Amino acid sequence: GGSKTPATNTPVESGDILIGGNFEVTGELASFGTSTRNGIQLAFDEINANGGVLGGKNLKFIVEDNKSSSTDAAIIAQKLIQNDKVVALLGPVTSTNSLAAAPIAVDNKIPMISPTATNPAVTKVGEYIFRASFIDPFQGAVMANFALDNLNAKTAAIMIDSSSDYSKGLGEVFKSVFTSGGGQIVSEQFFVKDDTDFNTILTSVKSQNPEVVFVPAYYGTVGPILDQAKYNVGFSENIIFLGADGWDSPELFDLAKDAANGFYFSNHYSPDIDTPEVKNFTAAYQAKFNAVPDALAALGYDAAYMLAAAIENAGSADPTVIRDSLAAIEITGISGKIKLDENRDPVKSAVVIKIEDQKQVYYTTVDPK
Ligand code: PHE
């Protein structure tokens, strides 16, 4: 971009401050988009009930459904900026969808925070792009070191969704950290997001006898992969499947049933964490949405508070002023302390979750070095 005339989203003197939401509300990632949107809505409702920002203005959240499609994610970013005149964007959830929307935010000089996108390329699109999550070089290393140190694994297979920037990036990180730690990758398999039959690649993985299988993909494919590994291909339960944040959905257990038990994945937060902040958040979320908040809800909530604090600190809802204020933000969120490095990426801890009896159980916390 660069040659386009930026949209002039000058905020009105009084009334609401408009924030756009670009989320995967329907489609194959609907569980992600819905949770993230709900976390943000809870935060804005709390902030507005406590007097709003800038001396009494309400944050008004305009959500559009990108249908889990990167094409729609770009169209919606454009619409929210040009038609709705939002001063900032929240979303999308995934790295691929965020990479599609980010150039539009940059061209129009509208700050965009993906609460959840973890691929490092997302914030590198430009200085208007932020996130509330850690990035995949950290997350992938957490799971590679978990395989080496906690599980004493020497051999691993990886199964990558080649239609996802997130999956490809995490696969590379895992491979490099696992091999430099003395492990060996014995099988590397690829699939795409619409695949439903994983029997062939699972048979190939099983023939190499890996101790662990890393599947950095989303619940919609991870569920059938785990189910088919156990019930079609006959994986023994000694082969430990490992995943990342993309496993975080209640739908994983609808799809995998008991085939996910005993496995581990990295995540941003756990509702089991026993701090007053997490307890207050889980209680408020439960009361409003009648569900236990997952990590997407927690990151959405944190991204909304980041944005509100940036507007309040800036003393202005002008998009360029919000951008500068966001770059300097420091808040304590539900998912940890959020302070951004020079790439506008938070540096924060990960948790490892163990799946037991079709439930997520907090296992351990891994801090960044
Ligand atoms: N990190 C994922 C991505 O970049 C999105 C995600 C975050 C999914 C948190 C689940 C939980 O695509």
Coordinates of C-alpha atoms and ligand atoms in Angstrom, one line a residue:
G1 CA 0.0 0.0 0.0
G2 CA 1.2 3.4 0.9
S3 CA -0.3 5.2 -2.1
K4 CA -3.8 5.1 -0.9
T5 CA -5.4 8.0 0.9
P6 CA -6.0 7.0 4.5
A7 CA -9.6 6.9 5.7
T8 CA -10.3 9.8 8.0
N9 CA -11.9 8.1 11.0
T10 CA -12.0 11.2 13.1
P11 CA -13.9 10.4 16.2
V12 CA -17.0 12.5 16.9
E13 CA -16.7 14.9 19.8
S14 CA -19.3 13.2 21.9
G15 CA -21.0 9.9 21.9
D16 CA -19.6 6.5 21.4
I17 CA -16.1 5.4 20.3
L18 CA -16.5 2.8 17.6
I19 CA -14.3 -0.3 17.7
G20 CA -14.5 -2.9 14.9
G21 CA -14.5 -6.6 15.5
N22 CA -13.4 -8.9 12.6
F23 CA -14.1 -12.4 13.9
E24 CA -14.6 -16.1 12.9
V25 CA -18.2 -16.2 14.2
T26 CA -19.3 -18.9 11.8
G27 CA -17.5 -21.5 9.7
E28 CA -14.8 -24.1 10.8
L29 CA -13.3 -21.8 13.4
A30 CA -16.6 -20.6 15.0
S31 CA -15.7 -21.7 18.4
F32 CA -12.6 -19.5 18.3
G33 CA -14.4 -16.4 17.0
T34 CA -17.3 -16.7 19.3
S35 CA -15.2 -17.0 22.5
T36 CA -12.9 -14.1 21.5
R37 CA -15.9 -11.9 20.7
N38 CA -17.5 -12.8 24.0
G39 CA -14.4 -11.9 26.0
I40 CA -14.1 -8.5 24.3
Q41 CA -17.8 -7.8 24.9
L42 CA -17.5 -8.6 28.6
A43 CA -14.6 -6.2 28.9
F44 CA -16.3 -3.4 27.0
D45 CA -19.5 -3.9 29.1
E46 CA -17.4 -3.6 32.3
I47 CA -15.5 -0.6 31.1
N48 CA -18.7 1.2 30.0
A49 CA -20.5 0.4 33.3
N50 CA -17.5 1.9 35.1
G51 CA -17.8 5.3 33.3
G52 CA -16.3 4.4 29.9
V53 CA -13.2 6.2 28.6
L54 CA -12.2 9.8 28.0
G55 CA -14.6 11.2 30.6
G56 CA -17.7 9.2 30.0
K57 CA -17.6 8.0 26.4
N58 CA -18.7 4.4 25.7
L59 CA -16.8 1.9 23.7
K60 CA -19.2 0.6 21.0
F61 CA -18.2 -2.8 19.6
I62 CA -19.3 -3.4 16.0
V63 CA -18.7 -7.1 15.1
E64 CA -18.7 -8.5 11.6
D65 CA -18.4 -12.2 10.8
N66 CA -15.5 -13.2 8.5
K67 CA -16.9 -16.7 8.3
S68 CA -13.5 -18.2 9.0
S69 CA -12.3 -17.0 5.6
S70 CA -9.2 -14.9 4.8
T71 CA -10.9 -13.4 1.8
D72 CA -13.8 -12.2 4.0
A73 CA -11.4 -11.1 6.7
A74 CA -9.9 -8.6 4.3
I75 CA -13.3 -7.4 3.0
I76 CA -14.6 -6.9 6.5
A77 CA -11.6 -4.9 7.6
Q78 CA -12.2 -2.6 4.7
K79 CA -15.9 -2.3 5.5
L80 CA -15.4 -1.6 9.2
I81 CA -12.9 1.2 8.3
Q82 CA -14.6 2.8 5.3
N83 CA -18.3 2.4 6.2
D84 CA -18.4 2.2 9.9
K85 CA -15.5 4.6 10.5
V86 CA -14.1 2.6 13.4
V87 CA -11.0 4.0 15.2
A88 CA -9.5 0.6 15.9
L89 CA -9.9 -3.0 14.9
L90 CA -9.9 -6.2 17.0
G91 CA -9.3 -9.5 15.4
P92 CA -9.2 -11.8 13.4
V93 CA -8.4 -14.8 15.5
T94 CA -6.0 -16.8 13.3
S95 CA -2.7 -15.9 11.8
T96 CA -3.7 -16.5 8.2
N97 CA -6.9 -14.4 8.6
S98 CA -5.0 -11.7 10.5
L99 CA -2.3 -11.6 7.7
A100 CA -5.1 -10.9 5.2
A101 CA -6.7 -8.1 7.2
A102 CA -3.5 -6.4 8.5
P103 CA -2.4 -4.7 5.2
I104 CA -5.7 -2.9 5.1
A105 CA -5.3 -1.6 8.7
V106 CA -1.8 -0.4 7.9
D107 CA -2.8 1.3 4.6
N108 CA -5.6 3.2 6.4
K109 CA -3.5 3.9 9.5
I110 CA -6.0 2.2 11.8
P111 CA -4.5 0.3 14.7
M112 CA -5.4 -3.4 14.7
I113 CA -4.9 -5.8 17.6
S114 CA -5.3 -9.5 17.0
P115 CA -5.9 -10.9 20.4
T116 CA -4.7 -14.4 19.4
A117 CA -2.7 -14.6 16.2
T118 CA 0.7 -16.1 17.2
N119 CA 2.7 -16.2 13.9
P120 CA 5.5 -13.6 14.0
A121 CA 4.7 -12.3 10.5
V122 CA 1.4 -10.8 11.7
T123 CA 2.8 -7.7 13.5
K124 CA 5.6 -7.4 11.0
V125 CA 3.0 -6.3 8.4
G126 CA 3.4 -2.8 9.9
E127 CA 3.5 -0.5 12.9
Y128 CA -0.3 -0.3 13.2
I129 CA -0.5 -4.1 14.0
F130 CA -0.5 -5.4 17.6
R131 CA -1.3 -8.6 19.4
A132 CA -2.2 -9.7 23.0
S133 CA -0.6 -13.2 22.7
F134 CA 2.9 -14.5 22.8
I135 CA 4.4 -15.6 19.5
D136 CA 5.1 -19.1 18.0
P137 CA 8.9 -19.1 18.2
F138 CA 8.2 -19.2 22.0
Q139 CA 5.2 -21.5 21.9
G140 CA 6.8 -24.0 19.6
A141 CA 10.0 -24.1 21.7
V142 CA 7.8 -24.7 24.8
M143 CA 6.4 -27.9 23.3
A144 CA 9.7 -29.1 21.8
N145 CA 11.4 -28.7 25.2
F146 CA 8.4 -30.4 26.9
A147 CA 8.8 -33.4 24.6
L148 CA 12.6 -33.5 25.3
D149 CA 12.7 -32.7 29.0
N150 CA 9.3 -33.8 30.5
L151 CA 8.6 -36.8 28.2
N152 CA 12.2 -37.7 27.5
A153 CA 11.4 -38.2 23.9
K154 CA 14.1 -38.7 21.3
T155 CA 11.9 -39.2 18.3
A156 CA 9.0 -37.1 17.0
A157 CA 6.6 -36.9 14.0
I158 CA 5.0 -33.7 12.9
M159 CA 1.7 -33.3 11.1
I160 CA 1.2 -29.9 9.5
D161 CA -1.8 -28.1 8.1
S162 CA -0.2 -26.6 5.0
S163 CA -3.2 -24.2 4.5
S164 CA -2.3 -22.5 7.8
D165 CA 0.5 -20.0 8.4
Y166 CA 0.2 -20.8 12.0
S167 CA 0.6 -24.6 11.6
K168 CA 3.6 -24.2 9.1
G169 CA 5.4 -21.8 11.4
L170 CA 4.9 -23.9 14.5
G171 CA 6.1 -27.0 12.7
E172 CA 9.3 -25.3 11.7
V173 CA 10.0 -24.1 15.2
F174 CA 9.3 -27.5 16.8
K175 CA 11.5 -29.2 14.3
S176 CA 14.4 -26.9 14.8
V177 CA 14.3 -26.8 18.7
F178 CA 13.7 -30.6 18.9
T179 CA 16.6 -31.5 16.6
S180 CA 19.0 -29.0 18.2
G181 CA 18.1 -30.5 21.6
G182 CA 19.2 -34.0 20.3
G183 CA 15.9 -35.3 19.1
Q184 CA 15.1 -36.7 15.6
I185 CA 12.1 -36.0 13.4
V186 CA 11.2 -39.4 12.0
S187 CA 8.1 -38.4 9.9
E188 CA 6.7 -35.1 8.5
Q189 CA 3.2 -35.2 7.1
F190 CA 1.0 -32.5 5.5
F191 CA -2.8 -32.0 5.2
V192 CA -5.1 -29.1 4.5
K193 CA -8.0 -27.7 6.6
D194 CA -10.8 -29.3 4.6
D195 CA -9.3 -32.8 4.9
T196 CA -11.4 -35.3 6.8
D197 CA -9.6 -38.6 6.2
F198 CA -6.2 -38.9 7.9
N199 CA -5.8 -42.7 7.8
T200 CA -3.0 -42.7 5.1
I201 CA -0.8 -40.1 6.8
L202 CA -1.4 -41.6 10.2
T203 CA -0.4 -45.1 8.9
S204 CA 2.8 -43.6 7.6
V205 CA 3.5 -41.8 11.0
K206 CA 2.8 -45.0 12.9
S207 CA 5.3 -47.0 10.7
Q208 CA 8.1 -44.8 12.0
N209 CA 7.4 -45.5 15.7
P210 CA 7.7 -41.9 17.0
E211 CA 7.5 -41.4 20.8
V212 CA 5.6 -38.1 20.3
V213 CA 3.5 -36.6 17.4
F214 CA 3.2 -32.8 17.3
V215 CA 0.0 -31.6 15.6
P216 CA -0.1 -27.8 15.6
A217 CA -3.5 -27.4 14.0
Y218 CA -7.0 -26.4 14.9
Y219 CA -9.7 -28.4 16.8
G220 CA -11.7 -29.1 13.6
T221 CA -8.8 -31.3 12.2
V222 CA -7.1 -32.3 15.4
G223 CA -10.3 -34.0 16.6
P224 CA -10.6 -36.4 13.7
I225 CA -6.8 -37.0 13.6
L226 CA -6.9 -38.2 17.3
D227 CA -10.0 -40.2 16.7
Q228 CA -8.7 -41.9 13.6
A229 CA -5.2 -42.5 15.2
K230 CA -6.8 -44.4 18.1
Y231 CA -9.7 -46.2 16.5
N232 CA -8.8 -46.7 12.8
V233 CA -5.0 -46.9 12.7
G234 CA -4.5 -48.4 16.2
F235 CA -2.0 -46.1 17.8
S236 CA -0.9 -47.2 21.2
E237 CA -1.6 -44.8 24.1
N238 CA 2.2 -44.7 24.6
I239 CA 2.5 -42.5 21.6
I240 CA 1.9 -39.1 23.0
F241 CA 0.2 -36.5 20.8
L242 CA 1.2 -32.9 21.5
G243 CA -0.5 -29.7 20.3
A244 CA -0.6 -25.9 20.7
D245 CA -3.2 -23.2 21.3
G246 CA -5.3 -24.3 18.3
W247 CA -6.5 -27.3 20.3
D248 CA -8.4 -25.1 22.7
S249 CA -12.0 -25.7 22.0
P250 CA -14.8 -27.6 23.8
E251 CA -15.5 -29.0 20.4
L252 CA -12.2 -30.9 20.4
F253 CA -13.9 -33.3 22.9
D254 CA -17.0 -33.7 20.8
L255 CA -14.8 -34.7 17.9
A256 CA -12.1 -36.8 19.6
K257 CA -14.1 -38.1 22.5
D258 CA -11.7 -40.2 24.7
A259 CA -9.1 -40.3 22.0
A260 CA -7.5 -37.1 23.3
N261 CA -7.0 -38.3 26.9
G262 CA -3.4 -38.3 28.1
F263 CA -2.2 -35.7 25.6
Y264 CA -0.8 -32.2 26.1
F265 CA -0.9 -28.8 24.4
S266 CA 0.4 -25.3 25.1
N267 CA -1.9 -22.4 25.8
H268 CA -2.2 -18.8 27.0
Y269 CA -4.1 -19.3 30.2
S270 CA -6.1 -21.8 32.2
P271 CA -9.3 -21.2 34.2
D272 CA -7.7 -23.5 36.8
I273 CA -5.2 -20.7 37.7
D274 CA -6.0 -19.7 41.2
T275 CA -5.5 -15.9 41.3
P276 CA -8.2 -13.3 42.2
E277 CA -8.0 -11.8 38.6
V278 CA -8.7 -15.2 37.0
K279 CA -11.4 -16.0 39.5
N280 CA -13.2 -12.7 39.0
F281 CA -12.9 -13.1 35.2
T282 CA -14.2 -16.7 35.1
A283 CA -17.1 -15.8 37.4
A284 CA -18.1 -12.8 35.3
Y285 CA -17.8 -14.6 32.0
Q286 CA -19.7 -17.6 33.4
A287 CA -22.5 -15.3 34.6
K288 CA -22.8 -13.6 31.2
F289 CA -22.3 -16.5 28.7
N290 CA -23.0 -19.6 30.8
A291 CA -19.6 -21.2 29.8
V292 CA -16.1 -21.5 31.2
P293 CA -13.9 -19.0 29.4
D294 CA -11.2 -20.5 27.2
A295 CA -7.9 -18.9 26.3
L296 CA -9.5 -17.1 23.4
A297 CA -12.0 -15.4 25.7
A298 CA -9.2 -14.4 28.1
L299 CA -7.1 -13.0 25.2
G300 CA -10.1 -11.1 23.8
Y301 CA -10.7 -9.6 27.2
D302 CA -7.1 -8.6 27.6
A303 CA -6.9 -7.1 24.1
A304 CA -10.1 -5.0 24.8
Y305 CA -8.5 -3.7 28.1
M306 CA -5.2 -3.0 26.2
L307 CA -7.2 -0.8 23.7
A308 CA -9.2 0.9 26.4
A309 CA -6.1 1.7 28.4
A310 CA -4.3 3.0 25.3
I311 CA -7.2 5.4 24.5
E312 CA -7.4 6.6 28.1
N313 CA -3.6 7.1 28.3
A314 CA -3.6 8.9 25.0
G315 CA -6.4 11.2 26.1
S316 CA -7.7 10.8 22.5
A317 CA -9.5 8.4 20.2
D318 CA -7.5 9.5 17.2
P319 CA -6.2 6.4 15.5
T320 CA -2.6 7.5 15.1
V321 CA -2.5 8.7 18.7
I322 CA -4.0 5.4 19.9
R323 CA -1.3 3.6 17.9
D324 CA 1.5 5.4 19.7
S325 CA -0.2 4.8 23.0
L326 CA -0.6 1.1 22.3
A327 CA 3.1 0.7 21.5
A328 CA 3.9 1.8 25.1
I329 CA 1.1 -0.1 26.9
E330 CA 1.7 -2.0 30.1
I331 CA -1.2 -3.8 31.7
T332 CA -1.7 -6.9 33.8
G333 CA -4.2 -9.1 32.0
I334 CA -5.9 -12.4 32.6
S335 CA -3.3 -14.1 30.4
G336 CA -0.4 -12.4 32.2
K337 CA 1.5 -9.1 32.0
I338 CA 1.3 -7.4 28.6
K339 CA 4.2 -5.2 27.7
L340 CA 5.3 -5.1 24.1
D341 CA 8.7 -5.6 22.6
E342 CA 10.0 -3.6 19.6
N343 CA 7.9 -5.8 17.2
R344 CA 4.7 -5.0 19.2
D345 CA 4.7 -8.5 20.5
P346 CA 4.0 -9.3 24.2
V347 CA 6.6 -11.4 26.0
K348 CA 4.7 -13.6 28.4
S349 CA 4.4 -17.1 29.9
A350 CA 2.7 -20.1 28.4
V351 CA 0.8 -22.9 30.2
V352 CA 0.8 -26.6 29.3
I353 CA -2.6 -28.3 29.5
K354 CA -3.0 -32.0 30.0
I355 CA -6.2 -33.7 28.7
E356 CA -7.8 -36.0 31.3
D357 CA -11.2 -37.5 31.1
Q358 CA -12.1 -35.3 28.2
K359 CA -11.3 -32.2 30.2
Q360 CA -8.5 -29.7 30.2
V361 CA -6.3 -29.8 33.3
Y362 CA -3.7 -27.2 34.1
Y363 CA -0.3 -29.0 34.1
T364 CA 2.5 -26.4 34.3
T365 CA 3.6 -22.8 33.4
V366 CA 6.7 -22.1 31.2
D367 CA 8.2 -18.6 31.5
P368 CA 10.1 -16.9 28.7
K369 CA 13.9 -16.8 29.1
Ligands
PHE1 N1 -2.6 -18.8 17.6 C1 -3.6 -19.2 16.6 C2 -3.2 -18.7 15.3 O1 -2.3 -17.9 15.2 C3 -5.0 -18.8 17.0 C4 -5.5 -19.3 18.3 C5 -5.1 -18.7 19.5 C6 -6.2 -20.4 18.4 C7 -5.6 -19.1 20.8 C8 -6.7 -20.9 19.7 C9 -6.3 -20.3 20.9 O2 -3.7 -19.0 14.2

